[in-house]
Coordinates of C-alpha atoms and ligand atoms in Angstrom, one line a residue:
M1 CA -190.8 104.6 -26.2
P2 CA -187.5 103.4 -27.8
Y3 CA -185.1 102.0 -25.4
L4 CA -181.5 101.0 -25.9
V5 CA -180.9 97.3 -26.0
K6 CA -180.4 95.6 -22.7
D7 CA -177.9 93.0 -24.0
K8 CA -175.6 94.9 -26.2
M9 CA -173.4 91.9 -27.0
Q10 CA -176.4 89.9 -28.1
F11 CA -177.5 92.8 -30.3
L12 CA -174.0 93.1 -31.9
V13 CA -173.8 89.4 -32.5
K14 CA -177.2 89.6 -34.2
A15 CA -176.0 92.6 -36.3
A16 CA -172.8 90.8 -37.2
K17 CA -174.8 87.8 -38.5
I18 CA -177.0 90.1 -40.6
L19 CA -173.9 92.0 -41.9
S20 CA -172.3 88.8 -43.1
S21 CA -175.5 87.4 -44.7
S22 CA -175.3 89.2 -48.0
I23 CA -172.5 90.4 -50.3
D24 CA -174.8 93.1 -51.7
Y25 CA -174.2 96.0 -49.3
H26 CA -177.5 97.7 -50.1
V27 CA -179.3 94.6 -48.8
T28 CA -177.0 94.3 -45.8
L29 CA -177.4 98.0 -44.8
A30 CA -181.2 97.8 -45.2
S31 CA -181.2 94.8 -42.8
V32 CA -179.1 96.7 -40.3
A33 CA -181.4 99.7 -40.5
N34 CA -184.3 97.4 -39.8
L35 CA -182.6 96.0 -36.8
L36 CA -181.9 99.4 -35.5
V37 CA -185.4 100.8 -35.9
S38 CA -186.9 97.8 -34.3
N39 CA -184.7 98.1 -31.2
V40 CA -182.9 101.4 -30.6
A41 CA -184.1 104.2 -32.9
E42 CA -187.1 105.8 -34.5
L43 CA -185.2 106.8 -37.7
C44 CA -182.1 105.4 -39.3
V45 CA -180.3 107.0 -42.3
I46 CA -177.2 105.6 -43.9
D47 CA -175.0 107.6 -46.3
I48 CA -172.2 106.0 -48.1
I49 CA -169.3 107.9 -49.8
E50 CA -169.1 107.0 -53.4
N51 CA -166.5 108.8 -55.6
G52 CA -166.0 111.4 -52.9
K53 CA -169.7 112.2 -52.5
M54 CA -172.2 111.1 -50.0
K55 CA -174.9 108.9 -51.4
R56 CA -178.0 108.2 -49.3
V57 CA -178.6 104.5 -49.4
V58 CA -181.1 103.9 -46.6
V59 CA -183.8 105.9 -44.8
K60 CA -185.9 103.8 -42.4
T61 CA -188.5 104.6 -39.8
A62 CA -189.7 102.5 -36.9
D63 CA -193.3 103.6 -37.5
P64 CA -194.3 102.4 -41.0
Y65 CA -196.8 105.3 -41.3
K66 CA -193.9 107.8 -41.1
Q67 CA -191.8 106.0 -43.8
K68 CA -193.4 108.0 -46.6
I69 CA -192.6 111.4 -44.9
A70 CA -189.1 110.2 -44.0
N71 CA -188.4 109.1 -47.7
E72 CA -188.2 112.9 -48.4
F73 CA -184.7 112.6 -46.8
Y74 CA -183.6 110.9 -49.9
K75 CA -184.0 114.3 -51.6
Y76 CA -181.9 116.3 -49.2
L77 CA -178.4 115.0 -49.4
P78 CA -175.9 116.1 -46.7
D79 CA -174.2 119.4 -47.3
Q80 CA -170.5 119.9 -46.7
R81 CA -171.3 123.3 -45.2
N82 CA -173.5 121.8 -42.4
K83 CA -172.1 121.9 -38.9
R84 CA -172.4 119.1 -36.4
A85 CA -174.0 116.7 -38.9
V86 CA -173.1 114.0 -41.5
Y87 CA -170.0 115.6 -43.0
D88 CA -168.6 116.7 -39.7
A89 CA -168.9 113.1 -38.3
A90 CA -167.0 111.9 -41.4
R91 CA -164.4 114.7 -41.1
I92 CA -163.8 114.1 -37.4
G93 CA -163.9 110.3 -37.7
G94 CA -166.0 110.0 -34.5
P95 CA -169.6 110.3 -33.4
I96 CA -171.5 113.6 -33.1
I97 CA -174.2 113.6 -30.5
I98 CA -177.1 116.0 -30.8
R99 CA -178.8 115.4 -27.4
K100 CA -181.7 117.6 -28.3
V101 CA -182.7 118.9 -31.8
T102 CA -183.1 122.6 -31.4
K103 CA -184.1 125.4 -33.8
K104 CA -180.6 126.8 -33.6
W105 CA -179.0 123.5 -34.6
L106 CA -181.5 123.0 -37.4
K107 CA -180.5 126.3 -38.8
T108 CA -176.9 125.2 -39.0
V109 CA -177.7 121.9 -40.8
S110 CA -180.1 123.2 -43.4
R111 CA -180.9 126.2 -45.5
I112 CA -183.9 124.6 -47.1
P113 CA -187.2 125.3 -45.3
E114 CA -188.8 122.1 -46.5
E115 CA -185.9 120.1 -45.1
I116 CA -186.1 121.8 -41.7
E117 CA -189.9 121.2 -41.8
L118 CA -189.2 117.5 -42.3
H119 CA -187.4 117.4 -38.9
H120 CA -190.5 119.0 -37.3
K121 CA -192.9 116.7 -39.1
L122 CA -191.0 113.6 -37.9
K123 CA -190.7 115.3 -34.5
L124 CA -187.0 114.3 -34.3
K125 CA -185.7 114.6 -30.7
S126 CA -182.1 113.4 -30.5
I127 CA -179.6 112.3 -33.1
V128 CA -176.2 110.6 -33.3
F129 CA -174.1 110.7 -36.4
T130 CA -171.6 107.9 -36.4
P131 CA -168.9 107.4 -39.1
L132 CA -168.7 104.0 -40.8
I133 CA -165.0 103.2 -40.8
S134 CA -163.1 100.5 -42.5
R135 CA -159.3 99.9 -42.9
G136 CA -158.8 103.4 -41.4
N137 CA -161.0 105.2 -43.9
V138 CA -164.4 106.8 -43.4
I139 CA -166.7 105.2 -45.9
G140 CA -170.0 106.6 -44.8
V141 CA -172.1 107.8 -41.9
L142 CA -174.8 106.1 -39.9
T143 CA -177.4 108.5 -38.6
I144 CA -179.6 107.3 -35.8
A145 CA -182.5 109.4 -34.4
S146 CA -185.2 109.3 -31.7
T147 CA -188.4 111.2 -31.8
E148 CA -190.5 113.1 -29.3
G149 CA -191.1 111.1 -26.2
G150 CA -188.1 109.0 -27.0
R151 CA -184.6 108.8 -25.7
S152 CA -182.0 111.6 -25.5
Y153 CA -178.9 109.8 -26.7
S154 CA -175.8 109.9 -24.5
E155 CA -172.1 109.2 -24.8
R156 CA -172.7 105.6 -23.8
D157 CA -175.3 105.2 -26.6
A158 CA -172.8 106.7 -29.1
D159 CA -170.2 104.2 -28.0
F160 CA -172.6 101.4 -28.7
F161 CA -173.4 102.9 -32.2
V162 CA -169.7 103.1 -32.9
S163 CA -169.3 99.4 -32.2
L164 CA -172.1 98.7 -34.6
A165 CA -170.8 101.2 -37.2
T166 CA -167.4 99.5 -37.1
R167 CA -168.9 96.2 -38.0
A168 CA -171.2 97.8 -40.7
G169 CA -168.2 99.7 -42.2
L170 CA -166.2 96.5 -42.6
A171 CA -169.2 94.7 -44.2
V172 CA -169.8 97.5 -46.7
D173 CA -166.1 97.6 -47.5
N174 CA -165.9 93.9 -48.1
A175 CA -169.1 94.0 -50.2
R176 CA -167.6 96.8 -52.2
L177 CA -164.3 95.1 -52.7
Y178 CA -166.2 92.0 -53.8
T179 CA -168.3 94.0 -56.3
E180 CA -165.1 95.7 -57.6
A181 CA -163.4 92.4 -58.0
Q182 CA -166.4 91.0 -59.9
E183 CA -166.4 94.0 -62.2
A184 CA -162.6 93.7 -62.8
I185 CA -163.1 90.0 -63.6
R186 CA -166.0 90.9 -66.0
M187 CA -163.8 93.5 -67.7
R188 CA -160.9 91.1 -68.0
D189 CA -163.1 88.4 -69.6
E190 CA -164.6 91.0 -71.9
F191 CA -161.1 92.1 -72.9
L192 CA -159.9 88.5 -73.3
S193 CA -162.9 87.8 -75.5
I194 CA -162.5 90.8 -77.7
A195 CA -158.7 90.4 -77.9
S196 CA -158.8 86.7 -78.9
H197 CA -161.5 87.4 -81.5
E198 CA -159.4 90.2 -83.0
L199 CA -156.3 88.1 -83.0
R200 CA -157.9 85.1 -84.6
T201 CA -159.0 86.9 -87.8
P202 CA -155.5 87.9 -89.1
L203 CA -154.1 84.6 -87.8
T204 CA -156.5 82.6 -89.9
S205 CA -155.6 84.4 -93.1
I206 CA -151.8 84.0 -92.3
L207 CA -152.4 80.3 -91.8
L208 CA -154.2 79.9 -95.1
A209 CA -151.5 81.9 -96.9
Q210 CA -148.8 79.8 -95.2
Q211 CA -150.5 76.5 -96.2
S212 CA -150.8 77.5 -99.8
L213 CA -147.2 78.5 -99.8
S214 CA -146.3 75.2 -98.3
K215 CA -148.3 73.3 -101.0
Y216 CA -146.7 75.4 -103.7
I217 CA -143.2 74.6 -102.6
R218 CA -143.9 70.9 -102.2
K219 CA -145.6 70.7 -105.6
N220 CA -142.6 72.2 -107.3
K221 CA -140.3 69.7 -105.6
R222 CA -137.3 71.8 -105.7
S223 CA -134.3 70.5 -103.9
S224 CA -131.6 73.1 -103.7
K225 CA -130.2 74.0 -100.3
D226 CA -132.1 77.3 -100.4
D227 CA -135.3 75.5 -101.3
K228 CA -134.9 73.2 -98.4
K229 CA -134.3 76.1 -96.1
A230 CA -137.4 77.8 -97.4
I231 CA -139.5 74.6 -96.8
K232 CA -138.2 74.4 -93.3
S233 CA -139.0 78.1 -92.6
V234 CA -142.5 77.7 -93.9
E235 CA -143.0 74.6 -91.8
I236 CA -141.8 76.3 -88.7
G237 CA -144.0 79.3 -89.4
T238 CA -147.0 77.0 -89.9
L239 CA -146.3 75.2 -86.7
Q240 CA -146.0 78.4 -84.7
I241 CA -149.2 79.8 -86.2
K242 CA -151.1 76.7 -85.3
K243 CA -149.7 76.9 -81.8
L244 CA -150.8 80.5 -81.5
S245 CA -154.2 79.7 -82.9
S246 CA -154.7 76.9 -80.4
L247 CA -153.6 79.2 -77.5
I248 CA -155.9 82.0 -78.7
N249 CA -158.8 79.5 -79.0
D250 CA -158.1 78.4 -75.4
L251 CA -158.1 82.0 -74.2
L252 CA -161.3 82.7 -76.0
N253 CA -162.9 79.6 -74.5
V254 CA -161.8 80.6 -71.0
S255 CA -163.4 84.0 -71.4
V256 CA -166.6 82.5 -72.7
I257 CA -166.7 79.9 -69.9
S258 CA -166.1 82.5 -67.2
A259 CA -168.8 84.7 -68.6
G260 CA -171.2 81.7 -68.5
K261 CA -171.8 82.0 -72.2
F262 CA -170.2 78.8 -73.3
T263 CA -172.3 76.9 -75.8
I264 CA -171.7 74.0 -78.1
E265 CA -173.0 73.5 -81.6
K266 CA -173.5 69.8 -82.3
E267 CA -173.4 68.2 -85.8
N268 CA -173.1 64.7 -87.0
T269 CA -169.4 64.0 -86.5
D270 CA -167.2 60.9 -87.1
L271 CA -164.6 61.0 -84.3
V272 CA -162.3 58.7 -86.1
A273 CA -162.0 61.3 -88.9
V274 CA -161.5 64.0 -86.3
V275 CA -158.7 62.1 -84.5
K276 CA -157.0 61.5 -87.9
D277 CA -157.2 65.2 -88.8
V278 CA -155.8 66.3 -85.5
I279 CA -152.9 63.9 -85.8
L280 CA -152.2 65.1 -89.3
G281 CA -152.2 68.7 -88.1
L282 CA -149.6 67.8 -85.5
E283 CA -147.2 66.1 -88.0
V284 CA -144.6 68.7 -87.8
L285 CA -144.7 68.9 -84.0
L286 CA -144.3 65.2 -83.8
F287 CA -141.4 65.2 -86.2
K288 CA -139.8 68.1 -84.2
N289 CA -140.2 66.0 -81.0
K290 CA -138.7 62.9 -82.6
T291 CA -141.8 60.9 -81.9
Y292 CA -144.8 59.3 -83.6
I293 CA -148.4 58.3 -82.8
K294 CA -149.7 54.7 -83.0
L295 CA -153.4 55.0 -83.8
I296 CA -155.6 52.0 -82.8
K297 CA -159.1 52.2 -84.3
E298 CA -161.3 49.7 -82.6
N299 CA -164.1 50.8 -84.9
S300 CA -163.6 52.2 -88.4
E301 CA -166.2 54.9 -87.6
V302 CA -167.4 56.4 -84.3
S303 CA -170.2 58.8 -85.2
G304 CA -172.4 60.9 -83.0
M305 CA -173.6 64.5 -82.4
F306 CA -170.6 66.5 -81.3
D307 CA -169.3 70.1 -81.7
R308 CA -166.6 69.1 -84.2
V309 CA -164.4 72.2 -83.8
R310 CA -164.4 72.0 -80.0
I311 CA -163.7 68.3 -79.9
E312 CA -160.8 69.0 -82.3
E313 CA -159.6 71.5 -79.7
V314 CA -159.8 68.9 -76.9
L315 CA -157.9 66.3 -78.9
T316 CA -155.3 68.9 -80.0
N317 CA -154.7 69.9 -76.4
L318 CA -154.4 66.3 -75.2
I319 CA -152.2 65.1 -78.0
T320 CA -150.0 68.2 -77.8
N321 CA -149.5 67.6 -74.1
A322 CA -148.6 63.9 -74.8
I323 CA -146.0 65.2 -77.2
K324 CA -144.8 67.9 -74.9
Y325 CA -144.6 65.8 -71.7
G326 CA -143.9 62.5 -73.5
N327 CA -140.1 62.4 -73.3
E328 CA -139.9 61.8 -77.1
K329 CA -141.4 58.3 -76.6
P330 CA -144.2 56.9 -78.9
I331 CA -147.7 57.9 -78.1
T332 CA -150.7 55.7 -78.4
V333 CA -154.2 56.9 -79.4
V334 CA -157.0 54.4 -79.1
I335 CA -160.5 55.2 -80.3
G336 CA -163.5 52.9 -79.8
V337 CA -166.9 52.5 -78.2
R338 CA -167.8 51.3 -74.7
K339 CA -171.4 50.8 -73.7
K340 CA -173.1 53.9 -75.3
S341 CA -170.0 56.2 -75.3
A342 CA -167.2 57.0 -77.6
I343 CA -163.8 56.5 -75.9
I344 CA -160.6 58.1 -76.9
K345 CA -157.5 57.2 -74.9
I346 CA -154.3 59.2 -75.3
S347 CA -151.3 57.5 -73.7
D348 CA -147.7 58.7 -73.4
Q349 CA -144.7 57.3 -71.7
G350 CA -143.4 60.6 -70.5
I351 CA -142.9 62.4 -67.2
G352 CA -146.3 61.5 -65.7
M353 CA -147.6 62.9 -62.5
N354 CA -148.1 61.8 -58.9
I355 CA -151.6 61.5 -57.4
E356 CA -151.3 64.9 -55.6
R357 CA -150.6 66.7 -58.9
Q358 CA -153.3 64.9 -60.7
K359 CA -155.9 66.4 -58.4
N360 CA -155.8 69.9 -59.8
I361 CA -154.5 69.7 -63.3
F362 CA -158.0 70.4 -64.6
D363 CA -158.2 73.7 -62.7
L364 CA -157.7 77.0 -64.5
F365 CA -154.1 78.1 -64.6
S366 CA -153.0 75.0 -62.9
R367 CA -149.5 73.7 -63.8
A368 CA -147.7 70.8 -62.3
V369 CA -144.4 71.5 -64.1
T370 CA -141.9 74.2 -63.9
A371 CA -142.3 77.1 -66.3
K372 CA -138.5 76.9 -67.0
N373 CA -138.7 73.3 -68.4
Y374 CA -142.1 73.3 -70.0
K375 CA -143.8 76.3 -71.4
G376 CA -147.6 76.7 -71.2
M377 CA -150.5 78.7 -69.7
G378 CA -152.2 75.9 -67.7
I379 CA -155.6 76.4 -69.5
G380 CA -155.7 73.5 -72.0
L381 CA -156.9 70.8 -69.7
Y382 CA -159.4 73.2 -68.0
V383 CA -160.9 74.1 -71.3
S384 CA -160.9 70.5 -72.5
K385 CA -162.7 69.3 -69.4
Q386 CA -165.4 72.0 -69.8
I387 CA -165.9 71.1 -73.5
T388 CA -166.1 67.4 -72.7
E389 CA -168.6 68.0 -69.8
A390 CA -170.7 70.3 -72.0
H391 CA -171.2 67.2 -74.2
G392 CA -172.3 65.3 -71.2
G393 CA -169.0 63.4 -71.2
R394 CA -166.0 63.0 -68.9
L395 CA -162.3 63.7 -69.1
T396 CA -160.1 61.7 -66.7
V397 CA -156.5 60.9 -66.2
E398 CA -154.4 58.0 -65.0
S399 CA -150.8 58.6 -64.5
V400 CA -147.7 57.3 -62.8
E401 CA -144.8 59.7 -62.2
G402 CA -141.9 58.9 -64.4
K403 CA -143.8 56.3 -66.4
G404 CA -146.4 58.3 -68.3
S405 CA -150.1 59.4 -68.5
T406 CA -153.3 58.3 -70.1
F407 CA -156.0 60.8 -70.7
T408 CA -159.5 59.4 -71.4
V409 CA -162.2 61.3 -73.2
E410 CA -165.6 59.7 -72.8
L411 CA -168.4 61.2 -75.0
P412 CA -172.0 59.8 -75.0
L413 CA -173.1 58.7 -78.4
E414 CA -176.5 60.3 -78.8
K415 CA -179.0 58.9 -81.3
Ligands
ADP1 P1 -150.1 73.6 -69.9 O1 -149.6 72.3 -70.6 O2 -150.1 74.8 -70.8 O3 -149.3 73.9 -68.7 P2 -152.6 72.2 -69.5 O4 -153.9 72.7 -68.9 O5 -152.6 71.5 -70.8 O6 -151.6 73.4 -69.5 O7 -152.0 71.1 -68.4 C1 -151.9 71.5 -67.1 C2 -150.8 70.7 -66.4 O8 -151.0 69.3 -66.4 C3 -149.4 70.9 -67.1 O9 -148.8 72.0 -66.7 C4 -148.7 69.6 -66.7 O10 -148.1 69.8 -65.4 C5 -149.8 68.6 -66.5 N1 -149.9 67.7 -67.7 C6 -150.8 67.8 -68.7 N2 -150.7 66.8 -69.6 C7 -149.7 66.0 -69.1 C8 -149.1 64.8 -69.6 N3 -149.4 64.2 -70.7 N4 -148.1 64.3 -68.8 C9 -147.7 64.9 -67.7 N5 -148.2 66.0 -67.2 C10 -149.2 66.6 -67.9

């Protein structure tokens, strides 16, 4: 014969532990139902409101032989017209106690003979419908029933079920919010990925057109005032397009990394050539910031298997930062080999960072400067670190506030 737990507090503590053990509320509720049927009930049914409708998520019997019969309850969903049952408990926001299941009551809760028959087959004796409430909203109903020979539930039992339902309601709500948040993140990443792909295509052709225009102007070496103005406009345009491309690339990388779909395509690459290309591409930006780069090549060639495009992104990010935060002072780039790794060091003599700030600059959207003085999204270093680590390498920083920073890229040289 089912009995109500002797130590309610202990039972509730156990239930709370189960409720916090999973973020999938289907799993959580199934565990709660198991706990109930092994302690206080012969049958436990849980309905959750989804998009305004009751959805039956759990039907569980204490007697495993009766589970198959009880599973029929999945077919007969609660009906809004039914009195003193699931919907009424939700409407009232409090428990409804059916001390004894009678023919009269059964007639008010079902118009389907097979459903009524199901109550008889399971020999249901007493039922309590308890709303699951979270943040003031009813989010479902917990139905607990005893069978013939079992307990007739009382107000006190109902109070106990309310305590349990309050905890369960909160757990369901949290799990739901978590699922919704995950879904929102997934949609954001998908949007980011599509948007950056779409933006990249026209930008690439604008950049190509811009570059051929620039070549054409230079080749014809015109020197009138208007020609100089035109050259300047084209250069500004090219610089801005490159900036935009680099930002879009970073955005695309963030979406791919968040979605866990980040991959690298390695090819035989000479890092000295990559460094030179990147510096060349930043010529205009360097000029605009009245600075220059001193390139120290400890080896004339540093070749290995790398994703060339992505390493270019890393170096572009780091050198652009050195220019941006470098107080218009010369920048040094050193490339060489230490042990079995390629080492690229980018040093500036700019604003630097204190230890506290250095701790999280590699986190997503982390910025240690004011948006007013320095523009940026705070994703370049995050993406660069991910790319370096995907190569089995490391990206580290040494910095002194007011003196400058050195970022070191370390990439293993595979044979
Ligand atoms: P963004 O430059 O767009 O803000 P990053 O991810 O490239 O994003 O850099 C994150 C933060 O790290 C920057 O906002 C800045 O505070 C700091 N930072 C990066 N590079 C340097 C540098 N060379 N000198 C000083 N601070 C830097």
